[in-house]
Amino acid sequence: MKETIVSFDVDGTLVKPEYNELVWFKEIPELYAKKYKVDFEKAKKLVIEEYEKVGENDIKWYMLDYWLKYFGFEVSEIEVLEKYAKEVRLYPEVIPVLDLLKGKDYMLIIASAMSKNFIEVKLKGSGIYKYFKKIFSAVSDYKMIKKEKKFYQKICEELEISPSSLIHIGDNYEADYLAPSKIGVRAFYLNRINSSLSTPKSYEISTLEDLIKKLKI
């Protein structure tokens, strides 16, 4: 039977990564500089030092609301995220591919490590929110800092499907290809930058247009 559920990562897959830079390395330092009366470059240096003290193995690293409170900023997470919503940029083939999949009655979902607020602002800011039936966030939904095989197991359980009924696409070799593949998800590694990794070529694509060819749509 043809698989009908297609899962997408967000950053590097649908959306270009520049938005994150604006939030973490422009807006937060600017707020810091204003509150503590220091110049921007010093503020940025101090902010990055605080990020590094927590480190990427701590879930707090990924939680914007935590950092806003930590630095004592009187602004909400949504205010910060929406400030740059118009700066979200899609890869050029995204909308044509989503249109084609929807037209063929595939159910489209999001499976990302980032917080759900980040995901929703990016999808709405880029105009593609309407394409997705469900959004799964490792951080927000399951308190996971990475997309491990357990993340994909939980998605399948919630959707009440077997892993073999899910197709997943993403640009992180370990999180988007190896992890889901371990439980039987049909995963594709989106290698936009032509990294030299040992992915079976039948499961490696360089653009989302290649996915359409792989699925023989």
PDB file of C-alpha atoms in Angstrom:
ATOM      1  CA  MET A   1       0.000   0.000   0.000  1.00  0.00           C
ATOM      2  CA  LYS A   2       1.280   3.477  -0.831  1.00  0.00           C
ATOM      3  CA  GLU A   3       2.525   5.495   2.140  1.00  0.00           C
ATOM      4  CA  THR A   4       0.412   8.585   2.639  1.00  0.00           C
ATOM      5  CA  ILE A   5       2.065  10.455   5.546  1.00  0.00           C
ATOM      6  CA  VAL A   6       5.083  12.608   4.780  1.00  0.00           C
ATOM      7  CA  SER A   7       7.033  14.260   7.595  1.00  0.00           C
ATOM      8  CA  PHE A   8       9.320  17.249   7.146  1.00  0.00           C
ATOM      9  CA  ASP A   9      12.052  18.794   9.224  1.00  0.00           C
ATOM     10  CA  VAL A  10      11.944  22.624   9.147  1.00  0.00           C
ATOM     11  CA  ASP A  11      15.323  24.412   9.213  1.00  0.00           C
ATOM     12  CA  GLY A  12      17.508  23.523   6.259  1.00  0.00           C
ATOM     13  CA  THR A  13      14.655  21.522   4.750  1.00  0.00           C
ATOM     14  CA  LEU A  14      11.760  23.920   4.227  1.00  0.00           C
ATOM     15  CA  VAL A  15      13.089  27.146   5.727  1.00  0.00           C
ATOM     16  CA  LYS A  16      16.478  28.801   5.353  1.00  0.00           C
ATOM     17  CA  PRO A  17      18.377  29.173   8.665  1.00  0.00           C
ATOM     18  CA  GLU A  18      18.922  32.957   8.731  1.00  0.00           C
ATOM     19  CA  TYR A  19      15.851  33.581  10.912  1.00  0.00           C
ATOM     20  CA  ASN A  20      17.499  31.850  13.870  1.00  0.00           C
ATOM     21  CA  GLU A  21      20.500  34.140  13.619  1.00  0.00           C
ATOM     22  CA  LEU A  22      18.226  37.178  13.827  1.00  0.00           C
ATOM     23  CA  VAL A  23      16.572  35.946  17.009  1.00  0.00           C
ATOM     24  CA  TRP A  24      19.529  34.533  18.931  1.00  0.00           C
ATOM     25  CA  PHE A  25      22.386  36.757  17.775  1.00  0.00           C
ATOM     26  CA  LYS A  26      20.674  40.036  16.901  1.00  0.00           C
ATOM     27  CA  GLU A  27      17.479  40.514  18.898  1.00  0.00           C
ATOM     28  CA  ILE A  28      18.680  39.034  22.206  1.00  0.00           C
ATOM     29  CA  PRO A  29      21.957  41.032  22.188  1.00  0.00           C
ATOM     30  CA  GLU A  30      20.035  44.174  21.227  1.00  0.00           C
ATOM     31  CA  LEU A  31      17.677  43.698  24.170  1.00  0.00           C
ATOM     32  CA  TYR A  32      20.676  43.052  26.419  1.00  0.00           C
ATOM     33  CA  ALA A  33      22.486  46.164  25.196  1.00  0.00           C
ATOM     34  CA  LYS A  34      19.420  48.320  25.815  1.00  0.00           C
ATOM     35  CA  LYS A  35      18.698  46.933  29.287  1.00  0.00           C
ATOM     36  CA  TYR A  36      22.266  46.905  30.602  1.00  0.00           C
ATOM     37  CA  LYS A  37      23.537  50.010  28.766  1.00  0.00           C
ATOM     38  CA  VAL A  38      26.396  48.386  26.855  1.00  0.00           C
ATOM     39  CA  ASP A  39      27.272  48.483  23.160  1.00  0.00           C
ATOM     40  CA  PHE A  40      25.945  45.794  20.827  1.00  0.00           C
ATOM     41  CA  GLU A  41      29.225  43.903  20.298  1.00  0.00           C
ATOM     42  CA  LYS A  42      29.868  43.622  24.027  1.00  0.00           C
ATOM     43  CA  ALA A  43      26.266  42.576  24.591  1.00  0.00           C
ATOM     44  CA  LYS A  44      26.544  39.889  21.917  1.00  0.00           C
ATOM     45  CA  LYS A  45      29.747  38.541  23.469  1.00  0.00           C
ATOM     46  CA  LEU A  46      28.186  38.389  26.934  1.00  0.00           C
ATOM     47  CA  VAL A  47      25.008  36.758  25.652  1.00  0.00           C
ATOM     48  CA  ILE A  48      26.943  34.060  23.783  1.00  0.00           C
ATOM     49  CA  GLU A  49      28.988  33.362  26.915  1.00  0.00           C
ATOM     50  CA  GLU A  50      25.751  32.754  28.813  1.00  0.00           C
ATOM     51  CA  TYR A  51      24.464  30.449  26.072  1.00  0.00           C
ATOM     52  CA  GLU A  52      27.675  28.449  26.257  1.00  0.00           C
ATOM     53  CA  LYS A  53      27.471  28.082  30.045  1.00  0.00           C
ATOM     54  CA  VAL A  54      24.208  26.195  29.594  1.00  0.00           C
ATOM     55  CA  GLY A  55      25.318  24.269  26.509  1.00  0.00           C
ATOM     56  CA  GLU A  56      23.389  22.411  23.845  1.00  0.00           C
ATOM     57  CA  ASN A  57      22.939  19.289  25.983  1.00  0.00           C
ATOM     58  CA  ASP A  58      20.589  21.155  28.302  1.00  0.00           C
ATOM     59  CA  ILE A  59      17.001  21.673  27.176  1.00  0.00           C
ATOM     60  CA  LYS A  60      17.099  25.263  28.443  1.00  0.00           C
ATOM     61  CA  TRP A  61      19.510  26.058  25.573  1.00  0.00           C
ATOM     62  CA  TYR A  62      16.581  25.688  23.134  1.00  0.00           C
ATOM     63  CA  MET A  63      13.938  27.574  25.122  1.00  0.00           C
ATOM     64  CA  LEU A  64      13.664  31.235  24.143  1.00  0.00           C
ATOM     65  CA  ASP A  65      11.272  31.972  26.990  1.00  0.00           C
ATOM     66  CA  TYR A  66      13.894  30.746  29.468  1.00  0.00           C
ATOM     67  CA  TRP A  67      16.495  33.160  28.080  1.00  0.00           C
ATOM     68  CA  LEU A  68      14.140  36.129  28.067  1.00  0.00           C
ATOM     69  CA  LYS A  69      13.410  35.563  31.744  1.00  0.00           C
ATOM     70  CA  TYR A  70      17.053  34.757  32.541  1.00  0.00           C
ATOM     71  CA  PHE A  71      18.243  38.091  31.145  1.00  0.00           C
ATOM     72  CA  GLY A  72      15.340  39.943  32.752  1.00  0.00           C
ATOM     73  CA  PHE A  73      13.760  41.196  29.533  1.00  0.00           C
ATOM     74  CA  GLU A  74      10.183  42.441  29.746  1.00  0.00           C
ATOM     75  CA  VAL A  75       9.098  41.036  26.408  1.00  0.00           C
ATOM     76  CA  SER A  76       7.236  37.857  25.491  1.00  0.00           C
ATOM     77  CA  GLU A  77       8.567  35.007  23.414  1.00  0.00           C
ATOM     78  CA  ILE A  78       5.868  35.547  20.794  1.00  0.00           C
ATOM     79  CA  GLU A  79       6.746  39.250  20.467  1.00  0.00           C
ATOM     80  CA  VAL A  80      10.374  38.386  19.733  1.00  0.00           C
ATOM     81  CA  LEU A  81       9.527  35.604  17.299  1.00  0.00           C
ATOM     82  CA  GLU A  82       6.926  37.581  15.387  1.00  0.00           C
ATOM     83  CA  LYS A  83       9.217  40.598  15.043  1.00  0.00           C
ATOM     84  CA  TYR A  84      11.202  38.735  12.380  1.00  0.00           C
ATOM     85  CA  ALA A  85       8.420  36.586  10.934  1.00  0.00           C
ATOM     86  CA  LYS A  86       8.577  38.444   7.625  1.00  0.00           C
ATOM     87  CA  GLU A  87      12.254  37.513   7.349  1.00  0.00           C
ATOM     88  CA  VAL A  88      11.532  33.784   7.077  1.00  0.00           C
ATOM     89  CA  ARG A  89      12.669  32.490   3.690  1.00  0.00           C
ATOM     90  CA  LEU A  90      11.704  29.238   1.993  1.00  0.00           C
ATOM     91  CA  TYR A  91      13.836  27.211  -0.380  1.00  0.00           C
ATOM     92  CA  PRO A  92      12.510  27.858  -3.910  1.00  0.00           C
ATOM     93  CA  GLU A  93      11.085  24.398  -4.544  1.00  0.00           C
ATOM     94  CA  VAL A  94       9.142  24.105  -1.272  1.00  0.00           C
ATOM     95  CA  ILE A  95       5.694  25.380  -2.273  1.00  0.00           C
ATOM     96  CA  PRO A  96       5.532  23.517  -5.631  1.00  0.00           C
ATOM     97  CA  VAL A  97       6.489  20.280  -3.880  1.00  0.00           C
ATOM     98  CA  LEU A  98       3.981  20.777  -1.049  1.00  0.00           C
ATOM     99  CA  ASP A  99       1.270  21.605  -3.589  1.00  0.00           C
ATOM    100  CA  LEU A 100       2.010  18.429  -5.524  1.00  0.00           C
ATOM    101  CA  LEU A 101       1.972  16.229  -2.420  1.00  0.00           C
ATOM    102  CA  LYS A 102      -1.270  17.742  -1.155  1.00  0.00           C
ATOM    103  CA  GLY A 103      -2.788  17.296  -4.594  1.00  0.00           C
ATOM    104  CA  LYS A 104      -1.956  13.596  -4.403  1.00  0.00           C
ATOM    105  CA  ASP A 105      -3.686  13.323  -0.988  1.00  0.00           C
ATOM    106  CA  TYR A 106      -0.548  12.843   1.074  1.00  0.00           C
ATOM    107  CA  MET A 107      -0.950  13.890   4.697  1.00  0.00           C
ATOM    108  CA  LEU A 108       1.852  16.309   5.565  1.00  0.00           C
ATOM    109  CA  ILE A 109       3.257  16.794   9.066  1.00  0.00           C
ATOM    110  CA  ILE A 110       6.197  18.539  10.721  1.00  0.00           C
ATOM    111  CA  ALA A 111       8.775  16.710  12.848  1.00  0.00           C
ATOM    112  CA  SER A 112      11.304  19.152  14.274  1.00  0.00           C
ATOM    113  CA  ALA A 113      13.552  19.454  17.312  1.00  0.00           C
ATOM    114  CA  MET A 114      12.841  23.167  17.821  1.00  0.00           C
ATOM    115  CA  SER A 115      10.127  24.550  20.077  1.00  0.00           C
ATOM    116  CA  LYS A 116       6.597  24.665  18.740  1.00  0.00           C
ATOM    117  CA  ASN A 117       6.378  28.467  18.891  1.00  0.00           C
ATOM    118  CA  PHE A 118       9.438  28.734  16.641  1.00  0.00           C
ATOM    119  CA  ILE A 119       7.941  26.234  14.215  1.00  0.00           C
ATOM    120  CA  GLU A 120       4.550  27.907  14.026  1.00  0.00           C
ATOM    121  CA  VAL A 121       5.962  31.401  13.489  1.00  0.00           C
ATOM    122  CA  LYS A 122       8.208  30.120  10.690  1.00  0.00           C
ATOM    123  CA  LEU A 123       5.416  28.224   8.962  1.00  0.00           C
ATOM    124  CA  LYS A 124       2.962  31.111   9.256  1.00  0.00           C
ATOM    125  CA  GLY A 125       5.562  33.729   8.324  1.00  0.00           C
ATOM    126  CA  SER A 126       6.427  31.846   5.152  1.00  0.00           C
ATOM    127  CA  GLY A 127       2.817  31.069   4.271  1.00  0.00           C
ATOM    128  CA  ILE A 128       3.018  27.271   4.471  1.00  0.00           C
ATOM    129  CA  TYR A 129       1.284  26.590   7.796  1.00  0.00           C
ATOM    130  CA  LYS A 130      -1.898  25.542   5.955  1.00  0.00           C
ATOM    131  CA  TYR A 131      -0.179  22.548   4.372  1.00  0.00           C
ATOM    132  CA  PHE A 132       0.471  20.639   7.606  1.00  0.00           C
ATOM    133  CA  LYS A 133      -1.998  18.501   9.501  1.00  0.00           C
ATOM    134  CA  LYS A 134       0.109  18.106  12.644  1.00  0.00           C
ATOM    135  CA  ILE A 135       3.241  19.593  14.173  1.00  0.00           C
ATOM    136  CA  PHE A 136       5.534  17.532  16.387  1.00  0.00           C
ATOM    137  CA  SER A 137       8.241  19.269  18.426  1.00  0.00           C
ATOM    138  CA  ALA A 138      10.871  17.229  20.253  1.00  0.00           C
ATOM    139  CA  VAL A 139      11.472  20.042  22.759  1.00  0.00           C
ATOM    140  CA  SER A 140       7.879  21.154  23.345  1.00  0.00           C
ATOM    141  CA  ASP A 141       6.018  17.854  23.084  1.00  0.00           C
ATOM    142  CA  TYR A 142       8.459  15.342  24.541  1.00  0.00           C
ATOM    143  CA  LYS A 143      11.140  17.358  26.388  1.00  0.00           C
ATOM    144  CA  MET A 144      13.828  15.916  24.122  1.00  0.00           C
ATOM    145  CA  ILE A 145      16.794  17.977  22.958  1.00  0.00           C
ATOM    146  CA  LYS A 146      17.378  15.863  19.853  1.00  0.00           C
ATOM    147  CA  LYS A 147      15.329  13.866  17.393  1.00  0.00           C
ATOM    148  CA  GLU A 148      16.234  10.346  18.452  1.00  0.00           C
ATOM    149  CA  LYS A 149      14.464   7.166  17.415  1.00  0.00           C
ATOM    150  CA  LYS A 150      12.160   7.497  20.438  1.00  0.00           C
ATOM    151  CA  PHE A 151      10.875  10.765  18.996  1.00  0.00           C
ATOM    152  CA  TYR A 152       9.785   9.030  15.806  1.00  0.00           C
ATOM    153  CA  GLN A 153       8.289   6.142  17.771  1.00  0.00           C
ATOM    154  CA  LYS A 154       6.122   8.602  19.694  1.00  0.00           C
ATOM    155  CA  ILE A 155       4.977  10.266  16.475  1.00  0.00           C
ATOM    156  CA  CYS A 156       3.937   6.920  15.038  1.00  0.00           C
ATOM    157  CA  GLU A 157       2.126   6.011  18.254  1.00  0.00           C
ATOM    158  CA  GLU A 158       0.198   9.293  18.234  1.00  0.00           C
ATOM    159  CA  LEU A 159      -0.698   8.902  14.567  1.00  0.00           C
ATOM    160  CA  GLU A 160      -1.548   5.241  15.186  1.00  0.00           C
ATOM    161  CA  ILE A 161       0.575   4.047  12.294  1.00  0.00           C
ATOM    162  CA  SER A 162       3.463   1.655  11.851  1.00  0.00           C
ATOM    163  CA  PRO A 163       6.885   3.258  11.219  1.00  0.00           C
ATOM    164  CA  SER A 164       6.860   1.811   7.719  1.00  0.00           C
ATOM    165  CA  SER A 165       3.849   4.010   6.926  1.00  0.00           C
ATOM    166  CA  LEU A 166       5.830   7.202   7.543  1.00  0.00           C
ATOM    167  CA  ILE A 167       8.153   9.008   5.139  1.00  0.00           C
ATOM    168  CA  HIS A 168      10.500  11.555   6.709  1.00  0.00           C
ATOM    169  CA  ILE A 169      12.759  14.152   5.084  1.00  0.00           C
ATOM    170  CA  GLY A 170      15.383  16.333   6.745  1.00  0.00           C
ATOM    171  CA  ASP A 171      18.852  17.785   6.366  1.00  0.00           C
ATOM    172  CA  ASN A 172      20.508  16.332   9.474  1.00  0.00           C
ATOM    173  CA  TYR A 173      22.122  12.978   8.703  1.00  0.00           C
ATOM    174  CA  GLU A 174      21.837  11.539  12.213  1.00  0.00           C
ATOM    175  CA  ALA A 175      18.562  13.094  13.377  1.00  0.00           C
ATOM    176  CA  ASP A 176      16.638  12.930  10.100  1.00  0.00           C
ATOM    177  CA  TYR A 177      18.053   9.814   8.459  1.00  0.00           C
ATOM    178  CA  LEU A 178      19.750   7.445  10.884  1.00  0.00           C
ATOM    179  CA  ALA A 179      17.364   7.882  13.841  1.00  0.00           C
ATOM    180  CA  PRO A 180      14.084   7.290  11.985  1.00  0.00           C
ATOM    181  CA  SER A 181      15.620   4.563   9.818  1.00  0.00           C
ATOM    182  CA  LYS A 182      16.410   2.562  12.961  1.00  0.00           C
ATOM    183  CA  ILE A 183      12.716   2.001  13.626  1.00  0.00           C
ATOM    184  CA  GLY A 184      11.704   1.369  10.028  1.00  0.00           C
ATOM    185  CA  VAL A 185      10.667   4.839   8.875  1.00  0.00           C
ATOM    186  CA  ARG A 186      11.379   5.452   5.204  1.00  0.00           C
ATOM    187  CA  ALA A 187      13.766   8.377   5.690  1.00  0.00           C
ATOM    188  CA  PHE A 188      15.488  10.597   3.139  1.00  0.00           C
ATOM    189  CA  TYR A 189      18.597  12.634   3.865  1.00  0.00           C
ATOM    190  CA  LEU A 190      18.345  16.058   2.225  1.00  0.00           C
ATOM    191  CA  ASN A 191      21.959  16.811   1.368  1.00  0.00           C
ATOM    192  CA  ARG A 192      21.728  20.388   0.100  1.00  0.00           C
ATOM    193  CA  ILE A 193      25.409  21.133   0.702  1.00  0.00           C
ATOM    194  CA  ASN A 194      26.752  17.925  -0.851  1.00  0.00           C
ATOM    195  CA  SER A 195      28.267  16.548   2.348  1.00  0.00           C
ATOM    196  CA  SER A 196      30.228  13.353   1.921  1.00  0.00           C
ATOM    197  CA  LEU A 197      28.318  10.884   4.107  1.00  0.00           C
ATOM    198  CA  SER A 198      27.639   7.180   3.761  1.00  0.00           C
ATOM    199  CA  THR A 199      23.932   7.436   2.995  1.00  0.00           C
ATOM    200  CA  PRO A 200      22.626   4.829   0.572  1.00  0.00           C
ATOM    201  CA  LYS A 201      22.195   6.849  -2.609  1.00  0.00           C
ATOM    202  CA  SER A 202      18.620   5.633  -2.957  1.00  0.00           C
ATOM    203  CA  TYR A 203      17.848   7.573   0.257  1.00  0.00           C
ATOM    204  CA  GLU A 204      19.818  10.742  -0.442  1.00  0.00           C
ATOM    205  CA  ILE A 205      18.351  13.778  -2.185  1.00  0.00           C
ATOM    206  CA  SER A 206      19.782  17.203  -2.967  1.00  0.00           C
ATOM    207  CA  THR A 207      16.492  19.121  -3.258  1.00  0.00           C
ATOM    208  CA  LEU A 208      12.875  18.392  -2.389  1.00  0.00           C
ATOM    209  CA  GLU A 209      12.191  17.980  -6.097  1.00  0.00           C
ATOM    210  CA  ASP A 210      14.287  14.812  -5.910  1.00  0.00           C
ATOM    211  CA  LEU A 211      11.835  13.476  -3.327  1.00  0.00           C
ATOM    212  CA  ILE A 212       9.060  13.604  -5.897  1.00  0.00           C
ATOM    213  CA  LYS A 213      11.210  11.478  -8.198  1.00  0.00           C
ATOM    214  CA  LYS A 214      11.962   9.000  -5.401  1.00  0.00           C
ATOM    215  CA  LEU A 215       8.269   8.658  -4.601  1.00  0.00           C
ATOM    216  CA  LYS A 216       7.498   8.304  -8.325  1.00  0.00           C
ATOM    217  CA  ILE A 217       4.737  10.880  -8.203  1.00  0.00           C
TER     218      ILE A 217
END
